[in-house]
Every structure is written in structure tokens, then in C-alpha cells.
Amino acid sequence: MENKGKYYITTAIAYASGKPHIGNTYEIIMADAIARYKRLTGYDVFFQTGTDEHGQKIEAKANQAGVTPKEYVDKTAAVVKEIWDLMNTSYDKFIRTTDDYHEKQVQKIFERLYKQGDIYKSEYEGLYCTECEAFWTESQLVDGKCPDCGREVHKEKEESYFFRMSKYADRLIKYIEDHPEFIQPESRKNEMLNNFLKPGLQDLCVSRTSFKWGIPVTFDPKHVIYVWIDALSNYITGIGYDCDGNSSEQFKKYWPADLHLIGKDIIRFHTIYWPIMLLALDLPLPKQVFGHPWMLVGEDKISKSRGNAIYADDLAHFFGVDAVRYFALSEMPFAQDGSITWQLVIERINSDLANIYGNLVNRTIAMTNKYFGGTLSEPNCYEPLDDELKNVAMQAVKKVDEKMDQLRIADAIDAAFDLLRRCNKYIDETSPWLLAKDEANKSRLNTVLYNLLEGIRIATVLLSSFIPQTAQEVFKQINTVQTDYDSILTWGNYEKNNTVTAQPKMLFARLDSVKTMEEVNKYLEAKQPEKMTFKEEVNIDDFDKLDIRIGTVLQCNKHPKADKLLVFKIKCGSEVRQIVSGIAQYYKPEQLVGKKVAFIANLAPRTLRGEQSKGMILSAEDENGKLEVVTVNDVDDGASIR
Ligand code: ME8
């Protein structure tokens, strides 16, 4: 096959902040489909993905989890990789921004830009939320408060480094105007030009002092390099860029990138800041940036906190990896947001994968077995109708290529399905079961089945970038080695005198929608953290009967006759009383002296192993058996709890 040259494709690097949902996963599946298709059609492909691991949010999440940021990202990066692998994505490189070669190059890049005068030190003034340690602009606030935590913000200054963006704006505008294919979809190009570039670019803040989890600025280490310079550089450091001029052969071969595939929310970073960084580094600009639309759940944004997130591994658990890939790729429009629900996935599996594809393959193989013992002979009885099928096949090959060139993946899949639909129609038109009734039609029947197997083969090669495992299974079932792209440029390369499998496995079973949804709901429910159960409801009068007070522990001693018990002398206002409590295994007696504890003051007195107890000290115990006495600090003893 003709070598069409190199093709370097990248995805956004996912934040290593948690498990990626199906929206994030859609991007890697789409990149994989493009990478596989480019390989199939003769390109030397390098496909890079990875994780974005620095920044304040990740630092905060690690703190919450009680681990170091590095421990945290090691875990989450592994989760991301696991899902990318489960989805059978054929990336060549998985970069992590905590990789040491990356960190080193980012430091050098920063230093160089500073020496060149592109980066300068100044002060950042903005509205600051102390709790979130974040600056906000007026327009980001919600009701005048921090959009993340809802607390008050105040004006604050922070020393920062800034990138002089405006210096390169004119060169970038010219590049964008000279290269109409650079920003895709095209509507985004006008937005970038008219809303950001032409009105004049603001300088970009590129360092922070308010958190630590980042790459330090070498010559001013209280600053860490703010995420975008760090994150965007992955596209060059991952293939061996060296700021001192010793870049690898791989870098020389693959840079500039042919396609940065990213989501619509980060187009500005990739079509303005990133190209300007590259101009400043004197490197060629990427050929294309495609900001794909977003996947919604029904009509809502996917949100972990709202609890509507759908995950690729859960979908694959029910439907298999290729069904998930197929859905993501075929259902997402080119420019508008797409939608996913479990129900929709089931519908598409049934209508397309089971009815149109699986059924066609199954019927064709079954008929070949039934009428010819599985082995066809040389086809030699053609009719004009066959040309129609052949033409549709050749058109499909052409159309898939056109659509893939435009990155219209769903349309490319549809073009391959045109051929499958035509094959199904061809079965109706030729009615093999009628031909089989008369021995005189044997040779026509042989040709009909050959044509169907050839149609299936061509469609399957076309689909192999989207549903690779299924394609391999079909090649096996129809027993062909003619699976490369050149073999589908002409009709008739399916092996003659070939034997198909005797026992075709169903590729995709038809799903009973109601039953499947029941199972899905049960499965998802079992994954939810266990629901709390509470005691029977009481009313306020029930509660009012309890007199709960604060008492100061004057004395605390071990019970002379029982290991588990402590004997307290508690002062409550003017009264001192004795209470026995079964918490000796949790506290040494001296730990509690002087504490102000909560106790039930009107519980009927009891005698426990010879010691009188007048009341009950309250304590909290969690699932892990950890126990703490309920205490207060500032109120006086005698205070009541209401
Ligand atoms: O943005 N549908 O990481 P990220 C489709 N680390 N795509 C979606 C989506 C959805 N519902 N939600 C998110 C980052 N995405 C940065 C990138 S690149 C140098 C740094 C896409 O984990 C999103 O648009 O938030 C982005 O392209 C990718 O998933 C990773 O998002």
C-alpha cells in the first residue's frame, strides 16, 4: 500500500481528578477511530493521549482524600488508562504531566520565554475566594459570591508571571485566515477571531503562588507554572521536544500535529494560547484543531455531583465494548451536542447492530451452510441487479473516505451502513430461499451468496476502525484474509471457493428493552453507596421528653469490678452526679477529665456492677467502630441541648 506520510493525532489530556465519564471517553474513542482509519488507509500514525495532573483542584482533592497529590494522581491516572484500554483505544503514547522529561521541558520552556521577554512578572488583581484559593472575574460570580463554594470574595493582589499574548496576535490572525481548515468546526473560527483575537488579547497569567502542586518556576520557585503552559506543552514533550535544540527524531518526524482533537470548551486554549506559545518557541503550528461537541445525558450536562454521570465501563459491562464505541461515534453530531441515555443505547444496538449488521452476517452464513455446506464455488451467474450492489459498495468506500477527511465520523459510519442496508435489500430482492427450491438455480444462488459475503467483507473493512473487535469476528466467521484497504478498492476480492464458519456466533443479540433496563437499574443501584436507614419517626414531644445537658467531668475512674466501664463525677450547674459509661476501651480516664460532655439528665437511675449511674453520656460511633464522646467547648455546664 502506498505510504501517505505521517499523521500525528492527539486528544486533550484528561484531568486526573477522578474517573472519566462517557463524555470524556467519547473523545478518546473518536480519536481512536480516526487513528485507526488513518493507519488503515496508509498513514504512519502517532496517537497520543494522557493525563493533566497538576493544579489546585487536584491538590485539594488529594487533601480531602488524605493522600499526597502524587499518590492521588497515580491512582486516577491509572483509572483513566484503564478505561482507555478497556475501550480498545490504540494510542501510541500515554503522557502524564508528572513525567519527569515533561516537567523538565516545561521548566525550560518557561525560562526561555522569560528570557525572550515574552513572559514578565507583575501583579494579578482580582476577586479572591480564600476558601477555594481562586481568583474570579466579576462575571464568573454567582449572586456576587464564589461560584464554587458560595462564600464571599474580596479584592486581592497576587504576584504572577504573565505571557505577552498580544505580541503575536497579528501573526496568528493571519495564520487562521490563511488556513481555513485550521479551526473546526468553522463556526468556531469566527468566534475566536471576532470575540477574542480582533478586539485585542489580554495577557495570560501563567504562574501561581497560592498553591504548591505544580511545576516550580526554576528561577523563582515560590511560583508554580499555571496549568495551561504545563498542559499544552504535552503535545511536544510527549514526542521528544527539547527546548535546547536536541529534539528527538520522533519529534522532527511527527511535529507539527495533524490534528488536536479536543472538546468545545477548550478551543480557545488550543487555537489562541497554544499557537502563540508555539510562535514564541519558533515552532510550526498544528494543522488542525477540532473542537468536538459535548455529550449530554438526555438534555443535561453530565455531572458527577448531580449523579447523572454514565460510565463507559458500566455500559460495556452490559453491551460490550464495540456497542459503546458504536453508539458514541454514530450518535454524536459534527457540531451540535449529542445525547446518551441507557435507553437510547439499547435502541441503537437493536436497530443498527443487531437488525442491520448482525442479522445480515448471521443469515448469510447460515444460508451458505444450509445450501452449500458452507463452501461456495466460483461465482459465474451475474445479473444486472448485482451491479447495483457493487456500485453501492464502491460508493460507500468513497463516501466513508470523504466523511473521515471532514472528521464527520457519524456520517462515515452511516455510509458504511448504506452498504449493509443495500445487502439486506439484496436478500429480499433475490430471495435465496426461493432460488434454493430449484436445482437449476444453484449457480445463481452461489453468486448471490458470494455477492453478499463480498458486500459484508467490504462494509466490515470500512467499519473496522469503529468496531474493531466485531470486525475481526466477522472476518473470522466469513473466513477472509482480505481485510486491508487496498482489497476493498475493487469489487470481488472475497476468496472464491471459500468455506465460512459452520457455527456463526450472533454478533449482537437483540435486547429486550424493558428487561434490560430493569437489570441496568438493579446493577446501578447496587453500585450506589448503601443508603442510611433511620429509626422510626418521632415528633417533637417525644424529643422534648429527653433532658440533654452539658456536664463538666470532675473525675473519671476505672470501675473497680468491670473492665469496660468508667465511673464519672459530672458537675452540672450546682449539682454533682455519678454516671457509669461503657467506654473504657476507647478512653483512658485522665483523657476525659475537664471535658464538657453531653449527657441525658433525666434517664431513670440504674446500678451497674454496684455503682450507681444517674444519666447517660452521649457518644458517636461510626461504622468502623471509632467512638468519640460528644463534647462542647464554650458553653457552661448545665446548658441544655435542644
Ligand atoms: O479539559 N462530552 O480535561 P477534562 C464530550 N485537562 N467531551 C467532553 C465532555 C462531554 N460531556 N466533558 C468533557 C481538560 N469533555 C484539560 C485539557 S489539554 C492540554 C488539557 C472533554 O478532563 C473536554 O472537552 O476536563 C476535554 O476535551 C476532554 O473531555 C478532557 O476534559
XYZ file of C-alpha atoms and ligand atoms in Angstrom:
673
model
C 0.000 0.000 0.000
C 1.111 3.497 -0.809
C 2.585 5.314 2.216
C 0.625 8.500 2.596
C 3.007 10.103 5.097
C 2.845 10.776 8.813
C -0.218 11.645 10.861
C 0.129 12.894 14.425
C -3.141 12.964 16.359
C -3.683 13.938 19.997
C -6.570 14.134 22.442
C -6.903 16.597 25.286
C -5.159 15.237 28.350
C -7.844 14.421 30.895
C -7.699 15.960 34.365
C -6.518 13.299 36.764
C -9.207 14.354 39.185
C -11.418 11.273 39.060
C -12.917 8.625 36.851
C -13.662 9.877 33.316
C -17.332 9.749 32.313
C -18.695 8.744 28.930
C -18.315 12.325 27.597
C -14.556 12.331 28.247
C -14.374 8.775 26.947
C -16.152 9.732 23.724
C -13.155 11.899 22.810
C -10.615 9.072 23.050
C -12.934 6.734 21.127
C -13.289 9.308 18.369
C -9.529 9.896 18.244
C -9.018 6.151 18.105
C -11.452 5.801 15.209
C -9.563 8.468 13.261
C -6.161 6.993 14.136
C -7.242 3.503 13.090
C -8.760 4.772 9.867
C -5.601 6.709 9.004
C -3.482 3.607 9.649
C -5.853 1.517 7.531
C -5.546 3.960 4.648
C -1.760 4.045 4.647
C -0.642 6.734 7.080
C 2.188 6.406 9.541
C 0.192 7.368 12.634
C 1.305 8.539 16.051
C -1.554 8.807 18.518
C -1.000 10.476 21.879
C -3.240 10.866 24.903
C -2.662 11.202 28.639
C -3.474 12.943 31.883
C -3.257 16.515 33.160
C -2.135 16.106 36.734
C -1.214 19.449 38.299
C -3.230 22.280 39.763
C -5.140 23.478 42.733
C -8.230 21.317 42.254
C -6.172 18.137 42.268
C -4.200 19.346 45.275
C -7.479 19.963 47.103
C -8.893 16.563 46.165
C -5.741 14.853 47.410
C -6.004 16.758 50.688
C -9.594 15.694 51.062
C -8.624 12.094 50.452
C -5.776 12.406 52.962
C -3.053 11.405 50.492
C -0.255 13.307 48.744
C -1.093 14.810 45.337
C 1.302 12.398 43.655
C -0.321 9.407 45.325
C -3.673 10.773 44.250
C -2.777 11.255 40.576
C -1.015 7.898 40.402
C -4.344 6.336 41.254
C -6.546 8.448 38.996
C -4.176 8.307 36.016
C -4.347 4.515 36.305
C -8.151 4.703 36.280
C -8.130 6.854 33.137
C -5.722 4.491 31.408
C -7.799 1.500 32.413
C -10.889 2.950 30.738
C -8.948 3.967 27.621
C -7.622 0.390 27.449
C -10.990 -1.174 28.086
C -12.331 0.856 25.154
C -9.658 -0.771 22.994
C -8.033 2.515 22.023
C -4.792 2.157 20.108
C -2.814 5.108 21.468
C 0.939 5.002 20.982
C 1.769 7.167 23.954
C 0.114 7.932 27.262
C 1.772 11.024 28.683
C 1.404 12.174 32.282
C 2.285 15.759 33.130
C 4.123 14.455 36.186
C 6.529 12.538 33.896
C 9.987 13.915 34.597
C 11.016 14.656 30.978
C 7.810 16.677 30.640
C 8.369 18.660 33.833
C 11.936 19.411 32.830
C 10.965 20.681 29.382
C 8.131 22.799 30.749
C 10.612 24.490 33.082
C 12.961 25.135 30.191
C 10.167 26.484 28.011
C 9.129 28.870 30.783
C 12.711 30.018 31.280
C 13.208 30.596 27.587
C 10.010 32.588 27.202
C 11.020 34.679 30.210
C 14.497 35.351 28.809
C 12.970 36.323 25.465
C 10.770 38.848 27.224
C 7.529 37.040 26.307
C 6.860 36.322 29.964
C 7.153 39.093 32.573
C 6.437 39.446 36.287
C 3.609 41.621 37.529
C 0.639 41.535 39.849
C -2.660 39.863 39.353
C -5.580 41.684 40.824
C -8.926 40.066 41.090
C -11.742 38.851 43.285
C -10.393 36.150 45.517
C -12.121 33.354 47.408
C -9.974 32.378 50.372
C -11.685 29.052 50.875
C -11.141 27.925 47.277
C -7.887 29.857 46.853
C -9.135 31.020 43.475
C -9.441 34.285 41.595
C -12.697 35.066 39.832
C -13.846 37.762 37.480
C -16.960 39.781 38.201
C -18.875 37.907 35.515
C -17.988 34.488 36.934
C -19.524 35.234 40.318
C -22.912 33.791 41.188
C -25.024 36.334 43.093
C -21.806 38.211 43.854
C -20.282 35.158 45.560
C -17.769 32.436 44.737
C -19.254 30.202 42.019
C -17.639 27.114 43.582
C -18.410 27.374 47.280
C -20.855 30.294 47.509
C -18.714 32.234 50.009
C -17.868 35.966 49.978
C -14.995 37.040 47.724
C -12.705 40.033 48.232
C -10.277 42.041 46.117
C -6.764 40.727 46.320
C -3.430 41.047 44.560
C -1.113 38.171 43.790
C 2.326 38.381 42.253
C 2.276 36.465 38.973
C 4.069 35.923 35.720
C 2.218 36.919 32.567
C 2.523 35.918 28.935
C 2.510 38.827 26.492
C -0.090 37.356 24.177
C -0.819 40.492 22.187
C 2.682 40.491 20.685
C 1.817 37.507 18.474
C -1.824 38.219 17.759
C -1.381 39.616 14.253
C 0.677 36.641 13.106
C -1.926 34.281 14.491
C -4.811 36.126 12.844
C -3.012 35.820 9.524
C -2.374 32.090 10.064
C -6.018 31.462 10.860
C -7.168 33.424 7.846
C -4.697 31.713 5.507
C -5.606 28.238 6.774
C -9.378 27.883 6.681
C -9.130 24.227 7.755
C -7.176 25.079 10.953
C -10.147 25.567 13.287
C -13.008 23.086 13.004
C -15.983 23.312 13.020
C -15.760 26.512 11.048
C -18.258 28.431 13.200
C -15.632 28.314 15.946
C -13.112 30.077 13.766
C -15.229 33.215 13.537
C -15.876 33.137 17.260
C -12.129 33.057 18.002
C -11.335 35.815 15.524
C -14.184 38.142 16.336
C -14.596 37.622 20.063
C -11.005 37.212 21.178
C -8.297 37.969 18.668
C -9.552 41.055 16.866
C -10.777 43.006 19.942
C -7.242 42.620 21.420
C -5.818 39.829 23.560
C -5.325 40.137 27.309
C -2.013 38.909 28.675
C -2.341 35.477 30.217
C -1.479 34.742 33.846
C 0.938 31.808 33.731
C 2.074 31.254 37.320
C 0.602 30.951 40.794
C 1.863 31.283 44.339
C -1.317 30.258 46.146
C -0.815 26.512 45.796
C 2.121 24.162 45.563
C 1.073 21.272 43.331
C 2.611 22.326 40.052
C 5.922 22.584 38.236
C 8.068 25.197 40.018
C 9.473 28.154 38.095
C 13.208 27.398 38.213
C 14.351 30.948 38.864
C 11.538 31.884 41.254
C 10.439 28.679 42.999
C 7.641 30.131 45.082
C 5.760 30.242 41.783
C 4.378 27.168 40.118
C 3.684 27.185 36.386
C -0.004 27.610 35.887
C -1.709 24.679 34.261
C -2.126 25.673 30.618
C 1.566 26.172 29.797
C 2.203 22.881 31.528
C -0.730 21.009 29.973
C -0.496 22.254 26.381
C 3.224 21.512 26.175
C 2.423 17.803 26.427
C 1.812 17.740 22.691
C 5.500 18.429 22.016
C 7.229 16.986 25.080
C 5.479 13.646 24.580
C 7.209 13.127 21.244
C 10.629 14.304 22.382
C 10.789 18.084 22.027
C 13.878 19.575 23.580
C 13.970 23.270 24.253
C 17.767 23.331 23.951
C 17.619 22.201 20.355
C 18.216 18.471 20.811
C 14.741 17.291 19.900
C 14.321 13.618 19.049
C 14.000 12.164 15.572
C 10.457 11.286 16.508
C 9.705 14.951 17.165
C 11.262 16.007 13.892
C 9.191 13.424 12.081
C 5.791 13.995 13.675
C 5.622 17.682 14.594
C 3.512 19.668 13.706
C 0.464 17.742 14.840
C -2.021 16.961 12.123
C -4.960 17.037 14.500
C -5.574 18.137 18.060
C -8.910 16.622 18.970
C -10.438 18.426 21.939
C -13.806 19.404 23.378
C -15.609 22.629 22.552
C -14.897 24.165 25.979
C -11.142 24.356 25.435
C -10.988 25.578 21.840
C -9.681 28.994 22.891
C -6.721 27.459 24.670
C -5.854 25.364 21.645
C -6.419 27.873 18.873
C -5.089 31.015 20.564
C -2.808 30.352 23.549
C -1.196 27.207 22.225
C -0.390 28.584 18.747
C 1.011 31.743 20.356
C 3.228 29.639 22.619
C 4.441 27.787 19.558
C 5.085 31.013 17.651
C 7.127 32.232 20.618
C 9.097 28.963 20.578
C 9.581 29.300 16.849
C 7.807 26.027 16.123
C 5.349 25.272 13.315
C 1.654 25.409 14.207
C -0.643 22.366 14.282
C -2.521 21.750 11.073
C -5.943 21.352 12.587
C -7.806 21.723 15.864
C -11.234 20.137 16.043
C -13.433 21.183 18.953
C -15.950 18.385 19.118
C -19.408 18.890 20.618
C -20.364 17.557 24.020
C -22.307 14.530 25.020
C -25.291 15.217 27.241
C -27.268 12.804 29.373
C -30.690 13.277 27.863
C -30.630 17.068 27.705
C -28.470 17.719 30.754
C -24.795 18.324 31.214
C -23.022 15.240 32.545
C -22.302 15.934 36.170
C -20.912 13.711 38.874
C -22.394 15.883 41.577
C -25.846 15.689 40.013
C -25.398 11.955 39.886
C -26.384 11.582 36.230
C -22.941 10.510 35.002
C -22.782 7.424 32.797
C -19.520 5.487 32.595
C -18.104 3.540 29.691
C -17.200 0.523 31.809
C -20.772 0.162 33.068
C -22.112 0.366 29.508
C -19.514 -2.142 28.308
C -20.480 -4.489 31.139
C -23.941 -4.774 29.606
C -23.420 -4.279 25.895
C -19.768 -4.968 25.107
C -17.045 -2.525 24.126
C -17.919 -2.210 20.452
C -21.528 -1.325 21.139
C -20.328 1.542 23.345
C -17.875 2.687 20.698
C -20.528 2.411 18.021
C -23.035 4.416 19.991
C -20.601 7.186 20.880
C -19.369 7.523 17.317
C -22.608 7.177 15.418
C -24.796 9.211 17.709
C -22.627 12.302 18.067
C -23.341 15.019 15.513
C -20.487 17.030 13.989
C -21.228 20.384 15.565
C -24.227 20.113 17.895
C -24.180 18.329 21.214
C -25.289 14.706 21.223
C -27.208 12.773 23.789
C -26.843 9.492 25.592
C -29.162 7.508 27.829
C -29.156 3.802 28.581
C -32.430 3.531 26.717
C -31.012 5.169 23.600
C -28.029 2.824 23.605
C -30.354 -0.177 23.733
C -32.419 1.211 20.853
C -29.386 1.778 18.641
C -27.941 -1.645 19.361
C -31.227 -3.219 18.336
C -31.913 -1.099 15.281
C -28.400 -0.989 13.810
C -26.022 -3.532 15.231
C -28.456 -6.385 15.752
C -31.018 -5.824 12.975
C -28.957 -4.393 10.152
C -25.471 -5.822 10.698
C -25.577 -8.860 12.984
C -28.630 -10.289 11.349
C -27.215 -9.868 7.837
C -23.984 -11.637 8.695
C -25.822 -14.393 10.513
C -28.362 -15.046 7.789
C -25.779 -15.013 5.013
C -23.520 -17.504 6.786
C -26.486 -19.688 7.744
C -27.677 -19.804 4.111
C -24.179 -20.591 2.849
C -24.076 -23.501 5.283
C -27.578 -24.643 4.515
C -27.423 -24.546 0.741
C -23.711 -25.262 0.102
C -22.426 -26.998 3.203
C -20.524 -23.785 3.956
C -18.354 -23.808 0.821
C -19.122 -21.681 -2.238
C -17.680 -22.200 -5.675
C -16.524 -19.641 -8.254
C -19.391 -17.174 -8.860
C -20.423 -17.217 -12.504
C -24.045 -16.261 -12.781
C -24.353 -12.494 -12.631
C -27.437 -10.364 -13.164
C -27.753 -6.575 -13.641
C -29.002 -6.262 -10.047
C -25.545 -7.320 -8.852
C -24.009 -4.214 -10.404
C -26.235 -2.080 -8.251
C -24.895 -3.769 -5.118
C -21.365 -3.430 -6.393
C -21.874 0.285 -7.123
C -23.262 0.918 -3.671
C -20.206 -0.822 -2.227
C -17.778 1.287 -4.226
C -19.705 4.449 -3.355
C -19.568 3.513 0.310
C -15.783 3.181 0.151
C -15.522 6.619 -1.408
C -18.028 8.275 0.872
C -16.520 6.909 4.062
C -13.198 8.355 2.978
C -14.673 11.774 2.227
C -16.500 11.896 5.531
C -13.471 10.766 7.516
C -11.470 13.505 5.864
C -14.002 16.007 7.154
C -13.982 14.302 10.584
C -17.680 13.574 10.164
C -17.452 10.211 11.845
C -21.175 9.577 12.279
C -21.696 10.223 8.560
C -18.841 7.876 7.692
C -20.452 5.111 9.739
C -23.746 5.822 8.066
C -22.107 5.490 4.651
C -20.781 2.034 5.607
C -24.260 1.142 6.851
C -25.705 2.181 3.464
C -23.900 -0.827 2.079
C -25.232 -3.130 4.814
C -28.757 -1.860 4.209
C -28.301 -2.481 0.473
C -27.173 -6.052 1.219
C -30.314 -6.646 3.267
C -32.415 -5.326 0.419
C -30.497 -7.564 -1.987
C -31.541 -10.586 0.071
C -35.185 -9.523 -0.221
C -34.803 -8.958 -3.962
C -33.026 -12.225 -4.728
C -34.944 -14.414 -2.215
C -32.262 -17.105 -1.871
C -34.760 -19.469 -0.188
C -36.807 -19.456 -3.401
C -33.742 -19.994 -5.588
C -32.836 -22.932 -3.377
C -36.035 -24.698 -4.286
C -34.814 -25.429 -7.817
C -31.519 -27.151 -8.540
C -31.339 -25.223 -11.833
C -30.751 -22.016 -9.852
C -27.819 -23.407 -7.924
C -25.213 -21.352 -9.715
C -27.248 -18.143 -9.352
C -27.705 -18.882 -5.654
C -23.945 -19.394 -5.343
C -23.324 -15.986 -6.946
C -25.927 -14.276 -4.770
C -24.292 -15.591 -1.607
C -20.832 -14.703 -2.901
C -22.014 -11.130 -3.529
C -23.466 -10.900 -0.055
C -20.261 -12.131 1.555
C -18.302 -9.653 -0.544
C -20.648 -6.825 0.495
C -20.257 -7.845 4.137
C -16.482 -8.007 3.774
C -16.214 -4.518 2.275
C -18.558 -2.981 4.855
C -16.628 -4.726 7.628
C -13.274 -3.371 6.480
C -14.888 0.073 6.450
C -16.265 -0.452 9.964
C -13.073 -1.938 11.357
C -11.825 1.427 12.637
C -15.003 1.955 14.621
C -15.798 -1.521 15.943
C -12.502 -3.370 15.636
C -13.300 -6.470 17.691
C -16.532 -7.073 15.833
C -14.754 -6.650 12.515
C -12.214 -9.319 13.491
C -15.034 -11.645 14.499
C -16.784 -11.147 11.143
C -13.550 -11.722 9.194
C -13.163 -14.953 11.127
C -16.728 -16.053 10.518
C -16.644 -15.373 6.793
C -13.088 -16.731 6.754
C -11.320 -13.993 4.849
C -7.804 -12.603 4.970
C -8.723 -9.856 2.529
C -9.003 -7.191 5.208
C -6.724 -4.385 4.073
C -7.838 -1.165 2.480
C -6.489 -1.895 -0.996
C -8.598 -5.048 -1.090
C -11.810 -3.030 -0.946
C -10.951 -0.564 -3.683
C -12.220 -3.076 -6.228
C -15.138 -5.494 -6.044
C -14.579 -9.228 -5.966
C -11.620 -9.837 -3.682
C -13.500 -12.096 -1.307
C -11.899 -15.514 -1.667
C -13.605 -17.790 -4.177
C -14.250 -21.438 -3.238
C -14.230 -20.340 0.360
C -15.678 -22.042 3.429
C -17.483 -19.975 6.037
C -17.715 -20.918 9.684
C -20.160 -23.690 10.490
C -21.268 -22.137 13.744
C -21.721 -18.399 13.438
C -21.974 -16.662 16.815
C -24.534 -13.865 16.950
C -22.602 -10.602 16.808
C -25.175 -8.573 18.706
C -28.167 -10.088 20.422
C -31.432 -8.176 20.229
C -32.137 -6.731 23.653
C -35.484 -6.717 25.387
C -35.620 -3.090 26.338
C -37.804 -3.395 29.450
C -35.948 -6.371 30.853
C -32.544 -4.877 30.147
C -33.488 -1.588 31.790
C -34.617 -3.474 34.882
C -31.254 -5.201 35.065
C -29.429 -1.932 34.442
C -31.299 -0.201 37.243
C -30.628 -3.034 39.635
C -26.944 -3.003 38.742
C -26.633 0.764 39.128
C -28.482 0.718 42.405
C -26.166 -1.929 43.794
C -23.246 0.337 42.910
C -24.647 3.237 44.941
C -23.186 3.645 48.376
C -25.513 1.982 50.891
C -28.479 4.095 51.874
C -28.719 5.170 55.517
C -31.574 3.698 57.451
C -33.061 5.604 60.347
C -35.228 4.722 63.297
C -38.954 5.212 63.242
C -40.109 8.822 63.033
C -40.781 10.680 66.307
C -42.462 14.007 66.943
C -41.128 16.976 68.823
C -42.954 15.983 72.011
C -41.118 12.674 72.032
C -37.839 14.510 71.740
C -38.846 17.058 74.360
C -39.152 14.332 76.959
C -35.383 13.932 76.959
C -33.400 16.385 79.058
C -29.960 16.502 77.485
C -27.394 18.641 79.309
C -23.786 19.624 79.294
C -21.709 18.498 82.271
C -18.068 19.022 83.241
C -16.129 15.866 84.060
C -14.642 16.425 87.546
C -13.376 12.891 87.998
C -13.133 9.765 85.903
C -12.018 6.394 87.239
C -11.960 2.786 86.127
C -14.857 0.756 87.501
C -13.364 -1.423 90.267
C -15.215 -4.530 89.078
C -15.778 -4.123 85.309
C -13.115 -3.629 82.610
C -15.421 -1.947 80.143
C -16.857 0.668 82.469
C -15.699 4.113 83.554
C -17.188 5.918 86.555
C -17.624 9.667 86.162
C -18.277 12.506 88.571
C -20.055 15.097 86.476
C -20.782 18.661 87.512
C -23.972 20.114 86.055
C -24.683 23.601 87.389
C -24.783 23.322 91.177
C -25.221 19.548 91.168
C -22.549 16.822 91.007
C -23.707 13.339 89.988
C -22.218 9.936 89.214
C -22.604 8.342 85.795
C -21.236 4.973 84.646
C -20.395 4.587 80.983
C -19.172 1.610 78.911
C -16.378 3.366 77.075
C -13.257 2.192 78.935
C -11.814 0.611 75.808
C -11.850 3.950 73.988
C -10.509 6.371 76.604
C -8.018 6.469 79.387
C -9.838 8.031 82.381
C -7.499 11.063 82.580
C -8.251 11.956 78.921
C -11.753 12.964 79.809
C -11.227 14.953 82.982
C -12.093 18.609 82.440
C -14.100 17.906 79.271
C -17.612 19.221 78.863
C -19.696 16.274 77.766
C -23.310 15.877 76.709
C -25.474 13.520 78.799
C -29.108 12.548 79.276
C -30.001 14.010 82.644
C -33.461 12.523 83.190
C -32.792 8.860 82.446
C -34.044 6.615 85.264
C -31.074 5.804 87.604
C -29.555 2.296 87.449
C -26.877 0.437 89.302
C -24.129 -1.072 87.185
C -21.989 -3.709 88.936
C -22.557 -1.991 92.260
C -22.042 1.628 91.134
C -24.987 3.967 90.767
C -25.413 5.678 87.396
C -27.668 8.719 87.113
C -27.844 9.509 83.427
C -26.062 8.540 80.212
C -23.075 10.171 78.497
C -23.582 10.609 74.734
C -21.024 9.443 72.270
C -20.856 8.978 68.496
C -19.767 5.706 66.918
C -19.119 5.209 63.210
C -19.243 2.095 61.008
C -15.586 1.427 61.618
C -16.137 1.191 65.331
C -14.495 4.536 66.042
C -16.068 6.200 69.081
C -15.934 9.737 70.436
C -17.708 11.292 73.378
C -19.813 14.293 72.330
C -18.213 17.392 73.835
C -18.586 21.164 73.636
C -16.093 23.919 74.357
C -17.539 27.266 75.175
C -20.946 26.825 76.819
C -21.227 26.436 80.580
C -22.197 23.141 82.185
C -25.869 22.914 82.882
C -26.639 24.143 79.350
C -29.298 22.082 77.661
C -29.179 20.572 74.204
C -32.201 21.255 72.082
O -10.200 19.953 29.882
N -18.790 15.373 26.142
O -9.595 17.979 30.899
P -11.030 17.325 31.189
C -17.709 15.357 25.335
N -7.157 18.817 31.251
N -16.487 15.727 25.718
C -16.338 16.144 26.965
C -17.411 16.190 27.889
C -18.688 15.776 27.415
N -19.757 15.776 28.189
N -16.946 16.645 29.060
C -15.619 16.881 28.878
C -9.375 19.230 30.381
N -15.267 16.581 27.626
C -7.898 19.640 30.382
C -7.389 19.564 28.965
S -5.479 19.718 27.123
C -3.930 20.347 27.025
C -5.944 19.958 28.783
C -13.928 16.706 27.025
O -10.714 16.050 31.864
C -13.303 18.064 27.238
O -13.842 18.982 26.347
O -11.927 18.289 31.844
C -11.847 17.757 27.004
O -11.544 17.835 25.642
C -11.710 16.312 27.494
O -13.045 15.806 27.639
C -10.990 16.205 28.823
O -11.622 17.039 29.757
